[in-house]
Amino acid sequence: MAVGLVCALGFCAAPIRAGGPPDCLPGTLVTFPATGAIALYNVPANATELRVELTGGSGGDSIPDLSAVAADVDVSHVGSTVDRAPLALEGQGNRLGGRGVHVVAIFEVAPPLALQVIAGGQGGAGNPGFGAGGGGGSFLFTPAGELYLAAAGGGGAGLSQDGQDGNFSPDGGAGSGPTGGAGGTNGLGGEAGGEKGGNAGGGAGFLGDGGDGIGFVSGFGGHRISSPGDAAGGAGSVSGGDGGFGGGGGGAGPSGGGGGGYSGGGTGLGKEGDGGGAGGTLVAPSGATFVMEPAPIPGAGSVEICVSAEQQGEPAEVPALSPLGLAALAALLALAALARMVALRRRDLEAPR
């Protein structure tokens, strides 16, 4: 706790503050990993600014289709999928899901305030030879549906192309291919590709579901984030990868699902094995300071929240003075007061009469 004023003989002094404050006030950091459920964060009563880090989930990777291995290649000695990957023919998998967006933002709050938290899940890989699911976005919003932050999830990988990395803009990205699904805008979900059959599902936006793939063996779109949505990832086809929690679209056929975000990503073209588009990112609070970058490492998303040490009017913590230290400070103040009294008395005696 901060030390108050120390006074003696009418003079007061305050202890010097400690050095530069850390990013978070001590004891206020809360971490939310990707669990597949919506969590709740209650803003502390003394908070005026929050510091929040969100990372959207990555899209799933596509696994090589071992049936595409050349018939005259002996693979009986190969023991794992990783070992077999180089033997797959060109364009038959081993593609990477797009990474989510990492956002660090500082913004003002006014307690009491409850915030719902979603840490985006990573898209599923699916079976060998099938498209992967899109990554789920990470979100911070009120139960009434007021959005504070959305960090995009990455697009799921197709068999011939990687998924798209998360977008720094609010709009979702279009899926790959000439007739890939369009990305969502204004908080809506991404669309499925234009080919009937084998299409993945689009990523969800904050305000709208992702589009379902067309045809019998298609993936499903991610579920919208705000009520009445439940932020679930869309199911993949029978063998496609599921979308990550936070609105990721399900993979299907050879195409990857769209990523979740403020607006959802579109899907890749089914027959070409194209990758899914990524979701969009939004920092909503007025006056917020923030930075964005691709997620440093692929995987599931996360959310970290703390009370910012930079908030106005919050004193930095300093170590408490010992009784001996307080006595020494009081003695110094007393000496200063005595010296001033002597100086005033001398001035009076030397003044002309």
Tab-separated table of C-alpha atoms in Angstrom:
chain	number	residue	atom	x	y	z
A	1	MET	CA	0.000	0.000	0.000
A	2	ALA	CA	1.147	3.548	-0.592
A	3	VAL	CA	2.472	5.498	2.415
A	4	GLY	CA	0.611	8.655	3.391
A	5	LEU	CA	2.023	12.064	4.311
A	6	VAL	CA	4.512	12.411	7.179
A	7	CYS	CA	4.309	15.707	9.130
A	8	ALA	CA	6.338	17.502	11.825
A	9	LEU	CA	6.098	21.082	13.155
A	10	GLY	CA	3.705	22.035	10.395
A	11	PHE	CA	5.834	20.691	7.524
A	12	CYS	CA	4.711	17.655	5.468
A	13	ALA	CA	6.420	15.444	2.884
A	14	ALA	CA	5.223	12.512	0.769
A	15	PRO	CA	7.376	9.437	0.052
A	16	ILE	CA	8.846	9.279	-3.457
A	17	ARG	CA	6.979	6.899	-5.758
A	18	ALA	CA	8.545	3.717	-6.992
A	19	GLY	CA	10.032	3.486	-10.486
A	20	GLY	CA	8.094	2.954	-13.745
A	21	PRO	CA	4.908	0.949	-13.222
A	22	PRO	CA	4.432	-2.498	-14.814
A	23	ASP	CA	1.757	-3.136	-17.429
A	24	CYS	CA	-0.667	-4.518	-14.837
A	25	LEU	CA	-1.421	-3.587	-11.269
A	26	PRO	CA	-0.159	-6.432	-9.066
A	27	GLY	CA	-2.630	-9.205	-8.410
A	28	THR	CA	-5.106	-8.201	-11.139
A	29	LEU	CA	-4.078	-10.443	-14.061
A	30	VAL	CA	-6.650	-13.069	-15.108
A	31	THR	CA	-5.999	-15.553	-17.937
A	32	PHE	CA	-8.708	-17.284	-19.970
A	33	PRO	CA	-7.534	-20.254	-22.083
A	34	ALA	CA	-9.593	-21.802	-24.863
A	35	THR	CA	-12.093	-24.104	-23.136
A	36	GLY	CA	-14.993	-24.205	-25.592
A	37	ALA	CA	-17.224	-22.170	-23.273
A	38	ILE	CA	-18.084	-18.526	-22.578
A	39	ALA	CA	-16.471	-17.173	-19.382
A	40	LEU	CA	-17.375	-14.136	-17.254
A	41	TYR	CA	-15.066	-11.363	-16.012
A	42	ASN	CA	-16.191	-8.841	-13.404
A	43	VAL	CA	-14.291	-5.561	-13.665
A	44	PRO	CA	-12.760	-4.635	-10.265
A	45	ALA	CA	-14.421	-1.728	-8.475
A	46	ASN	CA	-11.205	0.358	-8.458
A	47	ALA	CA	-10.519	-0.068	-12.186
A	48	THR	CA	-10.679	2.856	-14.578
A	49	GLU	CA	-8.567	1.284	-17.358
A	50	LEU	CA	-8.162	-2.302	-18.503
A	51	ARG	CA	-5.285	-3.846	-20.406
A	52	VAL	CA	-6.469	-6.771	-22.528
A	53	GLU	CA	-4.607	-9.226	-24.761
A	54	LEU	CA	-6.630	-11.373	-27.158
A	55	THR	CA	-5.359	-13.985	-29.578
A	56	GLY	CA	-7.662	-15.616	-32.103
A	57	GLY	CA	-7.441	-19.348	-32.779
A	58	SER	CA	-5.544	-20.735	-35.765
A	59	GLY	CA	-7.238	-22.645	-38.543
A	60	GLY	CA	-6.633	-26.374	-38.678
A	61	ASP	CA	-3.925	-27.949	-40.846
A	62	SER	CA	-4.807	-30.376	-43.630
A	63	ILE	CA	-3.399	-33.888	-43.394
A	64	PRO	CA	-1.877	-35.507	-46.494
A	65	ASP	CA	-4.097	-37.906	-48.408
A	66	LEU	CA	-2.195	-41.177	-48.292
A	67	SER	CA	-4.346	-42.645	-51.047
A	68	ALA	CA	-2.674	-40.171	-53.381
A	69	VAL	CA	0.764	-41.686	-52.788
A	70	ALA	CA	2.160	-43.091	-56.013
A	71	ALA	CA	1.296	-46.770	-56.403
A	72	ASP	CA	4.885	-47.789	-57.093
A	73	VAL	CA	6.222	-46.223	-53.876
A	74	ASP	CA	6.734	-48.675	-51.016
A	75	VAL	CA	5.539	-47.027	-47.794
A	76	SER	CA	5.356	-50.179	-45.655
A	77	HIS	CA	8.372	-49.045	-43.668
A	78	VAL	CA	6.897	-45.639	-42.847
A	79	GLY	CA	5.479	-45.405	-39.358
A	80	SER	CA	3.793	-42.037	-38.889
A	81	THR	CA	1.787	-39.367	-40.681
A	82	VAL	CA	4.693	-36.964	-40.300
A	83	ASP	CA	7.008	-39.465	-42.005
A	84	ARG	CA	4.556	-40.098	-44.815
A	85	ALA	CA	3.829	-36.457	-45.586
A	86	PRO	CA	6.709	-35.948	-48.051
A	87	LEU	CA	5.497	-38.971	-50.055
A	88	ALA	CA	2.089	-37.455	-50.814
A	89	LEU	CA	1.566	-36.148	-54.308
A	90	GLU	CA	1.584	-32.398	-54.875
A	91	GLY	CA	-1.607	-30.661	-53.793
A	92	GLN	CA	-2.889	-33.444	-51.540
A	93	GLY	CA	-2.583	-31.908	-48.101
A	94	ASN	CA	0.142	-30.953	-45.665
A	95	ARG	CA	-1.090	-27.342	-45.791
A	96	LEU	CA	-1.177	-24.983	-42.831
A	97	GLY	CA	-4.105	-23.254	-41.209
A	98	GLY	CA	-3.978	-19.466	-41.023
A	99	ARG	CA	-2.926	-17.836	-37.767
A	100	GLY	CA	-5.244	-15.723	-35.667
A	101	VAL	CA	-4.678	-12.071	-34.785
A	102	HIS	CA	-2.993	-10.990	-31.542
A	103	VAL	CA	-4.359	-7.711	-30.122
A	104	VAL	CA	-3.155	-5.710	-27.102
A	105	ALA	CA	-5.524	-2.887	-26.121
A	106	ILE	CA	-5.853	-0.409	-23.238
A	107	PHE	CA	-9.181	1.349	-22.756
A	108	GLU	CA	-11.277	3.046	-20.087
A	109	VAL	CA	-14.044	1.305	-18.154
A	110	ALA	CA	-16.666	2.377	-15.626
A	111	PRO	CA	-17.519	-0.252	-12.975
A	112	PRO	CA	-19.720	-1.995	-12.116
A	113	LEU	CA	-19.274	-3.908	-15.349
A	114	ALA	CA	-19.472	-7.595	-16.267
A	115	LEU	CA	-17.846	-8.814	-19.485
A	116	GLN	CA	-18.208	-12.102	-21.316
A	117	VAL	CA	-14.995	-13.675	-22.589
A	118	ILE	CA	-14.410	-16.082	-25.465
A	119	ALA	CA	-10.980	-17.533	-26.216
A	120	GLY	CA	-11.070	-18.912	-29.759
A	121	GLY	CA	-10.401	-22.584	-30.361
A	122	GLN	CA	-8.139	-23.998	-33.058
A	123	GLY	CA	-9.848	-25.524	-36.082
A	124	GLY	CA	-9.832	-29.301	-36.378
A	125	ALA	CA	-7.605	-31.056	-38.901
A	126	GLY	CA	-10.155	-33.565	-40.157
A	127	ASN	CA	-9.284	-36.921	-41.695
A	128	PRO	CA	-6.480	-37.321	-44.251
A	129	GLY	CA	-7.505	-35.900	-47.593
A	130	PHE	CA	-10.191	-33.548	-46.227
A	131	GLY	CA	-10.331	-29.835	-45.487
A	132	ALA	CA	-9.668	-28.407	-42.017
A	133	GLY	CA	-11.933	-26.259	-39.869
A	134	GLY	CA	-11.517	-22.522	-39.435
A	135	GLY	CA	-10.152	-21.042	-36.207
A	136	GLY	CA	-12.471	-19.386	-33.718
A	137	GLY	CA	-12.221	-15.693	-32.924
A	138	SER	CA	-11.596	-14.317	-29.421
A	139	PHE	CA	-14.046	-11.767	-28.014
A	140	LEU	CA	-14.801	-9.427	-25.098
A	141	PHE	CA	-18.387	-8.153	-24.826
A	142	THR	CA	-21.219	-7.486	-22.389
A	143	PRO	CA	-24.128	-9.892	-21.825
A	144	ALA	CA	-26.347	-7.253	-23.468
A	145	GLY	CA	-24.314	-7.552	-26.678
A	146	GLU	CA	-22.032	-4.486	-26.544
A	147	LEU	CA	-18.768	-5.507	-28.190
A	148	TYR	CA	-15.436	-4.277	-26.824
A	149	LEU	CA	-12.869	-6.371	-28.700
A	150	ALA	CA	-12.774	-9.064	-31.378
A	151	ALA	CA	-9.579	-10.819	-32.534
A	152	ALA	CA	-9.866	-12.793	-35.768
A	153	GLY	CA	-9.440	-16.529	-36.151
A	154	GLY	CA	-7.452	-17.929	-39.085
A	155	GLY	CA	-8.875	-19.796	-42.059
A	156	GLY	CA	-8.764	-23.582	-42.256
A	157	ALA	CA	-6.320	-25.216	-44.667
A	158	GLY	CA	-7.507	-26.895	-47.851
A	159	LEU	CA	-5.654	-29.704	-49.576
A	160	SER	CA	-3.950	-27.391	-52.054
A	161	GLN	CA	-3.680	-24.057	-50.208
A	162	ASP	CA	-2.993	-22.727	-46.730
A	163	GLY	CA	-5.696	-20.994	-44.753
A	164	GLN	CA	-5.659	-17.209	-44.631
A	165	ASP	CA	-4.094	-15.379	-41.669
A	166	GLY	CA	-6.440	-13.226	-39.590
A	167	ASN	CA	-7.384	-9.792	-40.911
A	168	PHE	CA	-6.542	-6.536	-39.128
A	169	SER	CA	-9.668	-4.926	-40.595
A	170	PRO	CA	-13.245	-5.574	-39.378
A	171	ASP	CA	-14.205	-7.434	-42.584
A	172	GLY	CA	-13.743	-11.147	-43.080
A	173	GLY	CA	-11.529	-12.437	-45.878
A	174	ALA	CA	-12.830	-14.249	-48.941
A	175	GLY	CA	-12.015	-17.915	-49.413
A	176	SER	CA	-9.446	-18.885	-52.028
A	177	GLY	CA	-10.392	-19.761	-55.579
A	178	PRO	CA	-12.371	-18.042	-58.341
A	179	THR	CA	-15.712	-18.824	-56.718
A	180	GLY	CA	-14.652	-19.010	-53.083
A	181	GLY	CA	-17.117	-17.692	-50.534
A	182	ALA	CA	-17.141	-13.961	-49.794
A	183	GLY	CA	-16.044	-12.714	-46.395
A	184	GLY	CA	-18.622	-11.171	-44.099
A	185	THR	CA	-18.997	-7.435	-43.474
A	186	ASN	CA	-20.596	-5.350	-40.704
A	187	GLY	CA	-20.370	-8.179	-38.189
A	188	LEU	CA	-22.016	-10.833	-40.379
A	189	GLY	CA	-20.774	-14.312	-41.224
A	190	GLY	CA	-18.771	-15.436	-44.245
A	191	GLU	CA	-20.359	-17.231	-47.175
A	192	ALA	CA	-19.812	-20.735	-48.505
A	193	GLY	CA	-18.150	-21.267	-51.881
A	194	GLY	CA	-20.137	-21.247	-55.089
A	195	GLU	CA	-19.785	-24.903	-56.016
A	196	LYS	CA	-22.453	-27.476	-55.118
A	197	GLY	CA	-21.054	-30.263	-52.982
A	198	GLY	CA	-17.859	-30.510	-50.968
A	199	ASN	CA	-17.890	-26.948	-49.668
A	200	ALA	CA	-16.784	-25.983	-46.183
A	201	GLY	CA	-18.785	-23.718	-43.855
A	202	GLY	CA	-18.213	-19.988	-43.464
A	203	GLY	CA	-16.901	-18.391	-40.285
A	204	ALA	CA	-19.358	-16.617	-37.998
A	205	GLY	CA	-19.391	-12.924	-37.238
A	206	PHE	CA	-20.396	-11.217	-34.018
A	207	LEU	CA	-23.887	-10.582	-35.403
A	208	GLY	CA	-24.436	-13.416	-37.879
A	209	ASP	CA	-23.904	-17.130	-38.564
A	210	GLY	CA	-21.502	-18.366	-41.192
A	211	GLY	CA	-23.005	-19.829	-44.356
A	212	ASP	CA	-23.479	-23.598	-44.605
A	213	GLY	CA	-21.800	-25.422	-47.460
A	214	ILE	CA	-24.031	-26.477	-50.342
A	215	GLY	CA	-24.610	-30.183	-50.897
A	216	PHE	CA	-24.721	-33.494	-49.086
A	217	VAL	CA	-21.130	-33.703	-47.865
A	218	SER	CA	-20.588	-30.067	-46.951
A	219	GLY	CA	-19.508	-28.396	-43.721
A	220	PHE	CA	-21.606	-26.106	-41.555
A	221	GLY	CA	-21.096	-22.449	-40.780
A	222	GLY	CA	-19.966	-21.215	-37.373
A	223	HIS	CA	-22.581	-19.908	-34.930
A	224	ARG	CA	-22.920	-16.170	-34.288
A	225	ILE	CA	-21.252	-14.821	-31.162
A	226	SER	CA	-23.844	-12.470	-29.669
A	227	SER	CA	-27.182	-13.694	-28.340
A	228	PRO	CA	-29.077	-15.737	-29.459
A	229	GLY	CA	-25.945	-17.382	-30.837
A	230	ASP	CA	-23.744	-19.703	-28.789
A	231	ALA	CA	-20.393	-19.051	-30.551
A	232	ALA	CA	-19.958	-22.738	-31.408
A	233	GLY	CA	-17.780	-23.796	-34.290
A	234	GLY	CA	-19.514	-25.295	-37.295
A	235	ALA	CA	-19.377	-29.063	-37.691
A	236	GLY	CA	-17.256	-30.407	-40.512
A	237	SER	CA	-18.545	-32.922	-43.024
A	238	VAL	CA	-18.282	-36.617	-42.163
A	239	SER	CA	-14.506	-36.429	-42.547
A	240	GLY	CA	-13.843	-32.675	-42.537
A	241	GLY	CA	-12.411	-30.818	-39.545
A	242	ASP	CA	-14.732	-29.021	-37.129
A	243	GLY	CA	-14.529	-25.263	-36.720
A	244	GLY	CA	-12.964	-23.866	-33.552
A	245	PHE	CA	-15.128	-22.428	-30.755
A	246	GLY	CA	-15.638	-18.756	-31.452
A	247	GLY	CA	-17.425	-19.159	-34.773
A	248	GLY	CA	-14.996	-21.157	-36.931
A	249	GLY	CA	-16.543	-22.840	-39.989
A	250	GLY	CA	-16.376	-26.606	-40.538
A	251	GLY	CA	-14.166	-28.101	-43.247
A	252	ALA	CA	-15.496	-30.365	-45.997
A	253	GLY	CA	-14.287	-32.201	-49.067
A	254	PRO	CA	-10.891	-30.742	-49.889
A	255	SER	CA	-11.707	-27.154	-48.801
A	256	GLY	CA	-11.019	-25.287	-45.559
A	257	GLY	CA	-13.583	-23.536	-43.349
A	258	GLY	CA	-13.726	-19.801	-42.700
A	259	GLY	CA	-12.353	-18.217	-39.531
A	260	GLY	CA	-14.543	-16.553	-36.915
A	261	GLY	CA	-14.191	-12.870	-36.053
A	262	TYR	CA	-16.049	-9.585	-35.894
A	263	SER	CA	-17.058	-10.550	-39.440
A	264	GLY	CA	-16.565	-14.140	-40.574
A	265	GLY	CA	-14.297	-15.515	-43.279
A	266	GLY	CA	-15.546	-17.149	-46.476
A	267	THR	CA	-14.751	-20.701	-47.586
A	268	GLY	CA	-12.472	-22.109	-50.219
A	269	LEU	CA	-13.709	-23.565	-53.489
A	270	GLY	CA	-14.572	-27.215	-52.948
A	271	LYS	CA	-13.136	-29.010	-55.960
A	272	GLU	CA	-9.856	-27.082	-55.900
A	273	GLY	CA	-8.972	-27.754	-52.257
A	274	ASP	CA	-8.650	-24.054	-51.480
A	275	GLY	CA	-8.072	-22.577	-48.036
A	276	GLY	CA	-10.649	-20.713	-45.984
A	277	GLY	CA	-10.727	-16.961	-45.478
A	278	ALA	CA	-9.980	-15.494	-42.052
A	279	GLY	CA	-12.202	-13.474	-39.753
A	280	GLY	CA	-12.038	-9.736	-39.089
A	281	THR	CA	-10.694	-7.815	-36.075
A	282	LEU	CA	-12.258	-4.848	-34.264
A	283	VAL	CA	-11.291	-2.625	-31.312
A	284	ALA	CA	-14.522	-0.835	-30.414
A	285	PRO	CA	-13.913	1.436	-27.363
A	286	SER	CA	-13.457	5.102	-28.234
A	287	GLY	CA	-10.002	6.391	-27.314
A	288	ALA	CA	-8.474	2.926	-26.936
A	289	THR	CA	-4.775	2.476	-27.662
A	290	PHE	CA	-3.870	-0.816	-29.293
A	291	VAL	CA	-1.477	-2.824	-31.443
A	292	MET	CA	-2.165	-5.812	-33.725
A	293	GLU	CA	0.047	-8.549	-35.145
A	294	PRO	CA	-0.292	-12.128	-36.365
A	295	ALA	CA	-0.357	-14.615	-33.501
A	296	PRO	CA	3.272	-15.396	-32.543
A	297	ILE	CA	2.654	-19.154	-32.635
A	298	PRO	CA	-0.132	-21.278	-34.151
A	299	GLY	CA	-2.678	-22.952	-31.903
A	300	ALA	CA	-5.687	-22.155	-29.781
A	301	GLY	CA	-6.439	-18.586	-28.775
A	302	SER	CA	-6.400	-17.000	-25.324
A	303	VAL	CA	-7.481	-13.859	-23.449
A	304	GLU	CA	-5.632	-12.024	-20.650
A	305	ILE	CA	-7.192	-9.144	-18.696
A	306	CYS	CA	-5.760	-6.921	-15.964
A	307	VAL	CA	-6.207	-3.480	-14.459
A	308	SER	CA	-3.801	-1.201	-16.297
A	309	ALA	CA	-1.043	0.339	-14.196
A	310	GLU	CA	-1.333	3.436	-16.389
A	311	GLN	CA	-4.869	4.265	-15.300
A	312	GLN	CA	-5.417	7.851	-14.175
A	313	GLY	CA	-5.193	8.594	-10.472
A	314	GLU	CA	-3.869	5.197	-9.447
A	315	PRO	CA	-0.721	5.581	-7.286
A	316	ALA	CA	2.116	3.220	-7.937
A	317	GLU	CA	2.829	0.837	-5.114
A	318	VAL	CA	5.777	1.695	-2.859
A	319	PRO	CA	7.267	-0.220	0.016
A	320	ALA	CA	6.061	0.899	3.451
A	321	LEU	CA	8.596	2.823	5.588
A	322	SER	CA	9.761	1.133	8.780
A	323	PRO	CA	9.204	2.874	12.149
A	324	LEU	CA	12.898	3.854	12.112
A	325	GLY	CA	12.523	5.337	8.643
A	326	LEU	CA	9.467	7.324	9.697
A	327	ALA	CA	11.344	8.635	12.750
A	328	ALA	CA	14.296	9.688	10.598
A	329	LEU	CA	12.025	11.503	8.149
A	330	ALA	CA	10.268	13.279	11.031
A	331	ALA	CA	13.638	14.319	12.481
A	332	LEU	CA	14.743	15.784	9.155
A	333	LEU	CA	11.523	17.751	8.906
A	334	ALA	CA	11.978	19.025	12.459
A	335	LEU	CA	15.522	20.182	11.697
A	336	ALA	CA	14.289	21.945	8.573
A	337	ALA	CA	11.584	23.683	10.580
A	338	LEU	CA	14.076	24.734	13.300
A	339	ALA	CA	16.512	26.126	10.735
A	340	ARG	CA	13.733	28.180	9.194
A	341	MET	CA	12.711	29.563	12.619
A	342	VAL	CA	16.343	30.581	13.347
A	343	ALA	CA	16.632	32.300	9.974
A	344	LEU	CA	13.439	34.278	10.567
A	345	ARG	CA	14.587	35.321	14.069
A	346	ARG	CA	17.971	36.504	12.746
A	347	ARG	CA	16.261	38.543	10.040
A	348	ASP	CA	14.113	40.251	12.663
A	349	LEU	CA	17.151	41.107	14.852
A	350	GLU	CA	19.163	42.502	11.941
A	351	ALA	CA	16.349	44.580	10.528
A	352	PRO	CA	16.905	48.402	10.930
A	353	ARG	CA	14.720	50.066	13.556
